[in-house]
XYZ file of C-alpha atoms in Angstrom:
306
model
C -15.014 -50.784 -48.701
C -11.741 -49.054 -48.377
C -8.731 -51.116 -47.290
C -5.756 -50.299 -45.360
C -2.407 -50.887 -47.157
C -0.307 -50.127 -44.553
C 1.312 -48.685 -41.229
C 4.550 -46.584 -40.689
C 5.583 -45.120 -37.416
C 8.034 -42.644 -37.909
C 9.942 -39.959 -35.656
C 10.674 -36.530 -36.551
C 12.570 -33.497 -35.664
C 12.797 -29.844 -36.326
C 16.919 -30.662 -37.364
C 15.646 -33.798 -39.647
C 15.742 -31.148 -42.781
C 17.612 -28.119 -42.056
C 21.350 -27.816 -42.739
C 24.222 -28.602 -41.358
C 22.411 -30.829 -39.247
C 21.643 -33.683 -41.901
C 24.762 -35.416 -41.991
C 24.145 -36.910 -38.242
C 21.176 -39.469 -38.889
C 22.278 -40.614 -41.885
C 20.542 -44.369 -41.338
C 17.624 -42.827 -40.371
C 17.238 -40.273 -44.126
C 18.627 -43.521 -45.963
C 16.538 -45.506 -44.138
C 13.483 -43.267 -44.633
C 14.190 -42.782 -48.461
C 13.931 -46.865 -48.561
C 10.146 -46.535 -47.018
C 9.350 -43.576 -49.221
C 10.057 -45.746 -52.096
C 8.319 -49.211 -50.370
C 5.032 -46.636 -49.615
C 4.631 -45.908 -53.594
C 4.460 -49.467 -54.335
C 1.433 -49.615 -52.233
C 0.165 -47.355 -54.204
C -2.301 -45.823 -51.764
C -4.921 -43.119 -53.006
C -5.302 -41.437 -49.417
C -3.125 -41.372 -46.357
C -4.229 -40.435 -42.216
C -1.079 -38.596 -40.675
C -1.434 -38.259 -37.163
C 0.718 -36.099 -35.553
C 1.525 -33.342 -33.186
C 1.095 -29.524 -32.974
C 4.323 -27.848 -31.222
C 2.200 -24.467 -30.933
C 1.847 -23.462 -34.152
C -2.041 -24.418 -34.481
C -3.382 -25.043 -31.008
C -2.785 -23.226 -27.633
C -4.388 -23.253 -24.576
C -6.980 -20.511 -25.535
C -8.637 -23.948 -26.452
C -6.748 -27.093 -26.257
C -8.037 -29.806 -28.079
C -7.327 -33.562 -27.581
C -7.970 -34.710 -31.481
C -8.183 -32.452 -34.528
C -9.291 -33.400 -37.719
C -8.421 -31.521 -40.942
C -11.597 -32.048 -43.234
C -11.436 -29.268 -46.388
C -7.793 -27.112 -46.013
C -4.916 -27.744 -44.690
C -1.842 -25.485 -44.849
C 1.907 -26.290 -43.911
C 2.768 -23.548 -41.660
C 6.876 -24.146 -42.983
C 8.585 -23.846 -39.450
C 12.274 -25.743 -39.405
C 12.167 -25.745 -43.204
C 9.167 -28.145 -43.689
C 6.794 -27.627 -46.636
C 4.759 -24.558 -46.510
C 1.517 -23.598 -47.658
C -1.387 -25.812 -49.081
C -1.466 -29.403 -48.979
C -3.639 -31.773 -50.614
C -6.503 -33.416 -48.680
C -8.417 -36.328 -48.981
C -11.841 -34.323 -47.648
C -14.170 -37.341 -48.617
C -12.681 -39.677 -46.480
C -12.020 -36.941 -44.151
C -15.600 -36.729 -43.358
C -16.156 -40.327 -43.487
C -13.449 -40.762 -40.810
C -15.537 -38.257 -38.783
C -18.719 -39.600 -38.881
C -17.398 -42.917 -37.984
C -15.352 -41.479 -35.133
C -18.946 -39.781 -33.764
C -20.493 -43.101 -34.013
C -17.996 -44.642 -32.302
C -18.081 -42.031 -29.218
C -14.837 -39.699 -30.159
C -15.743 -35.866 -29.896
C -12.825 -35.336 -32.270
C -12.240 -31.354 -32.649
C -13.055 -30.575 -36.956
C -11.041 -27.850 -38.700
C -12.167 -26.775 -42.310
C -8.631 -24.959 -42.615
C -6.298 -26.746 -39.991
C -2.784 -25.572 -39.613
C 0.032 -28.368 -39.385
C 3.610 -28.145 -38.167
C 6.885 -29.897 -39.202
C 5.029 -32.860 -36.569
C 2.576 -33.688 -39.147
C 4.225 -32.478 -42.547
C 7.978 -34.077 -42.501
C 7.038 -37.576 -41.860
C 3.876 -37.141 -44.531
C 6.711 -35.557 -46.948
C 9.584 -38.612 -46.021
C 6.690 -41.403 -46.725
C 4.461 -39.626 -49.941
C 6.690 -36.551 -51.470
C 3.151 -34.757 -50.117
C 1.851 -36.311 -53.486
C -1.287 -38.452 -51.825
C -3.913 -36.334 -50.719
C -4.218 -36.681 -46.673
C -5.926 -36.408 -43.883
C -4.347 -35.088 -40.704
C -5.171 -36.062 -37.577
C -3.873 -33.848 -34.923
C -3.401 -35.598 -31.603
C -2.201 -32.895 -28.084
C 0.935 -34.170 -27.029
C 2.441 -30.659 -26.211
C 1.596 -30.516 -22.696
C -0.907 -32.167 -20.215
C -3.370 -32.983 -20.035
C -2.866 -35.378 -22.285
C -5.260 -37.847 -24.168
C -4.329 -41.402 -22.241
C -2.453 -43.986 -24.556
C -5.491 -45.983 -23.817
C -7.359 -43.464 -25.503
C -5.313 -43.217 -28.341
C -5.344 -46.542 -28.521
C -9.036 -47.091 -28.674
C -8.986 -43.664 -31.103
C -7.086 -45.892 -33.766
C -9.089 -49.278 -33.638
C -12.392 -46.605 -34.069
C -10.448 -45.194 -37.334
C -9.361 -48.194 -38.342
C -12.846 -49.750 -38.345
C -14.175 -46.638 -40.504
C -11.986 -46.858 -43.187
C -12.618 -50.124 -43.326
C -16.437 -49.894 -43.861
C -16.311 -46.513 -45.685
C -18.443 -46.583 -49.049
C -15.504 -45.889 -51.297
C -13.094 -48.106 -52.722
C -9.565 -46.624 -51.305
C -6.334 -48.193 -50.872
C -5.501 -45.864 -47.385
C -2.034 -45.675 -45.838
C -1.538 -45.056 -42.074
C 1.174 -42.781 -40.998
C 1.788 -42.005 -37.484
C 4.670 -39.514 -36.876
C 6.483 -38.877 -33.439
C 9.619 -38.550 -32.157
C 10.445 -41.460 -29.593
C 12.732 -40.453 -25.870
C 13.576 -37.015 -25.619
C 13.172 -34.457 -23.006
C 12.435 -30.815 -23.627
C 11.265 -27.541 -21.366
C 8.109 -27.908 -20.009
C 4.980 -26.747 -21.904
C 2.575 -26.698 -18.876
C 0.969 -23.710 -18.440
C 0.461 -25.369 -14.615
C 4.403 -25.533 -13.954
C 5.477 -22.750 -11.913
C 8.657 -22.482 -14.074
C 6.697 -21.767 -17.219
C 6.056 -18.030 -16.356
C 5.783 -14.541 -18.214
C 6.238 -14.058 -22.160
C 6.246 -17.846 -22.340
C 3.282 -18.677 -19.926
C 1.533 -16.267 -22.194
C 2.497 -16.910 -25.746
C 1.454 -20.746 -24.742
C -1.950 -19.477 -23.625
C -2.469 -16.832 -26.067
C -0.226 -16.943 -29.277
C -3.047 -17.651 -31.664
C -3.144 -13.679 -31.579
C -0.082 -13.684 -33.823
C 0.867 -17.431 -34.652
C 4.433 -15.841 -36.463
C 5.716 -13.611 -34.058
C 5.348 -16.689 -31.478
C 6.995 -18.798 -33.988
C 9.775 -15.986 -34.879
C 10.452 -15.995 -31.394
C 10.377 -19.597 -30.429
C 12.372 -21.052 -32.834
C 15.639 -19.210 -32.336
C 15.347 -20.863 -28.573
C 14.564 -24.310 -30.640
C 17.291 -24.260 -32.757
C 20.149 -23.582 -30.246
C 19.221 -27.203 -28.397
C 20.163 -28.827 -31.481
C 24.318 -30.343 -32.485
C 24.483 -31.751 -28.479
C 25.928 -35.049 -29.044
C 24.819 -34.924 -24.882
C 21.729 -33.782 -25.221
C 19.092 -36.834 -23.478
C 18.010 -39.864 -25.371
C 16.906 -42.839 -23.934
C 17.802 -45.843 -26.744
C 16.835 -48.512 -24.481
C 13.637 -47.506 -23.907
C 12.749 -46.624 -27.357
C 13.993 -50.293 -28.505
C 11.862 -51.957 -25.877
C 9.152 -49.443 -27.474
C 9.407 -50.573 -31.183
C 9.844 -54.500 -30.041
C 6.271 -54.251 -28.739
C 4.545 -52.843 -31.619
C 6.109 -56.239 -33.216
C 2.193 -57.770 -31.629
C -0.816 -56.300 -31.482
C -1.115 -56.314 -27.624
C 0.591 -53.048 -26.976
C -0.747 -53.515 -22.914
C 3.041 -53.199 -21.891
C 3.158 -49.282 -22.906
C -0.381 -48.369 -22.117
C 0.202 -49.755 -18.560
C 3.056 -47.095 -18.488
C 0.398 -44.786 -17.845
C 1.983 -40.959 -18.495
C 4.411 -40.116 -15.678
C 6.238 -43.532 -16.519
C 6.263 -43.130 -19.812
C 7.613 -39.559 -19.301
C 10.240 -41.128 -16.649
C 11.176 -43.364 -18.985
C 11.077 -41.270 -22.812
C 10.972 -37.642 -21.083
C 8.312 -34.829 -21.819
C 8.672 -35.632 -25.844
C 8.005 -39.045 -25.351
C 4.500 -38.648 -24.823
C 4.560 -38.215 -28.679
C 4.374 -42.016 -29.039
C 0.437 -41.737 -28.633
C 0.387 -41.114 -32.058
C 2.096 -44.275 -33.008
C -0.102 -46.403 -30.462
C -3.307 -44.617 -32.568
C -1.465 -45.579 -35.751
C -0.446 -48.967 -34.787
C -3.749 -49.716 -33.839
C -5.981 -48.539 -36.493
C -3.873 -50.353 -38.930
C -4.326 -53.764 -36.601
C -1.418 -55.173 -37.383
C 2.153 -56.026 -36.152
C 5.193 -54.378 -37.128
C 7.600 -56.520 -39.650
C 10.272 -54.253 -40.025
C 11.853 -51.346 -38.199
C 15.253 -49.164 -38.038
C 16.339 -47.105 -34.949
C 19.379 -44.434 -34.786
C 19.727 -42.299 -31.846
C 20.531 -38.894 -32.820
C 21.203 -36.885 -29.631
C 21.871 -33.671 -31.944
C 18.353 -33.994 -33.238
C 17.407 -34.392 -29.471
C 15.197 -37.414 -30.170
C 15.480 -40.983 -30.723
C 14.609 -41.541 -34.792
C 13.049 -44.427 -35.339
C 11.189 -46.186 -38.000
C 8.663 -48.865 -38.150
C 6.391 -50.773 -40.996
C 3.680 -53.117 -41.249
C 5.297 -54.055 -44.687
C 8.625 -55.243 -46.048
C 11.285 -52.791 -46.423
């Protein structure tokens, strides 16, 4: 039987690695270089990202809820995060899902899965990209949305098949999302999301770069706003709560208040309520820095001593 070593919930952002934007969460790299460093003396021999896609995989051509990466996955390299192939952990892969089938999840499988700066800079910040992985691809680009109950009941079925999987692994959990922000809207619904947009969200798989090459100009100029929307509060009251294992306070958000409350990014924090859950148990340690110029809240929480 496998065993799970760990949990860590961590944001990211496209402006986490790129220059000259560094220098303004400087608690949250130092802070993250401390967990990078806590993770290796775990010493786990496989670790489940789940993350996001920002359009760089999935569109709505077909929309997913869940992916799973089972045989390739490959770093697309968008805001300066690792590109190209990245190690996977396919036997466990598989073993995750089959147990997810059992367990009633129709999860979406991808023998050569794509994955964006959402699933490859917090997998980097905890492992170096030195543990073979298996990402876990969760929509929350734009509705509709898996529920946080869903997610929720998505991590206590993974965290029940690594625990009964055949093989003797020492598996880390890392969930990676980016807490309040607010950004444009993604909804191919909204009547503002019209023209090149409404159709590069709908139909970009045709020519994943030259979306990309023309998205992330538009990306890059929100970043440096020391104005730009965070919501600390909330994202405090967030971490406290994955300090127990009842996390009914932010399920019961339901999404529009959780996106009044952490804005259209927010609805990243699935990913850490799948996380926090498959690993079943409570945080113990955390660290929180808004960074506005980032336009997210970066936090940072553990199921194990920092």
């Amino acid at each position: 039987m496998s065993e799970i070593v760990g949990f860590v919930g961590m944001s990211h952002s496209p402006f986490a690695t790129l220059s000259p934007f560094q220098e303004m969460g400087e608690r949250f790299l130092a802070d993250a270089a401390r967990v990078k460093a806590a993770v290796a003396a775990l010493r786990p021999d496989a670790v489940v990202v789940i993350g996001p896609d920002h359009f760089h995989a999935n569109f709505y051509d077909q929309m997913p809820p869940f992916v799973l990466g089972v045989e390739r996955a490959t770093g697309f390299g968008d805001f300066g995060s690792a590109q190209g192939e990245l190690p996977v952990a396919g036997e466990l892969a598989w073993t995750i899902r089959d147990g997810l089938d059992d367990a009633g999840f129709d999860v979406s499988l991808s023998y050569a899965l794509t994955v964006d700066h959402g699933v490859v800079q917090s997998y980097e910040m905890t492992t170096g990209l030195s543990v073979p992985h298996v990402p876990l691809v969760l929509n929350t680009a734009a509705p509709p949305l898996p529920s946080p109950a869903r997610c929720v009941a998505l991590g206590r079925a993974l965290g029940d098949t690594i625990r009964r999987s055949a093989s003797e692994q020492r598996v880390l959990i890392v969930a990676s999302g980016g807490l309040s922000h607010w950004l444009p809207s993604n909804d191919p619904r909204d009547p503002s999301v019209t023209g090149e947009k409404r159709e590069s969200l709908i139909h970009g798989r045709k020519d994943t770069r030259a979306f990309a090459a023309a998205r992330e100009p538009r990306v890059r100029a929100m970043a440096g706003n020391p104005e730009a929307r965070v919501n600390a509060e909330w994202d405090r009251w967030f971490l406290r709560q994955l300090y127990s294992l009842d996390v009914s306070p932010v399920v019961e958000l339901g999404h529009d208040k959780l996106e009044h409350e952490a804005g259209s990014g927010g609805h990243e924090i699935r990913t850490w309520l799948a996380g926090h859950a498959a690993a079943g148990r409570p945080l113990v340690w955390d660290s929180y820095e808004p960074v506005p110029e980032w336009i997210t809240g970066m936090g940072i929480g553990t199921t194990f001593p920092v």
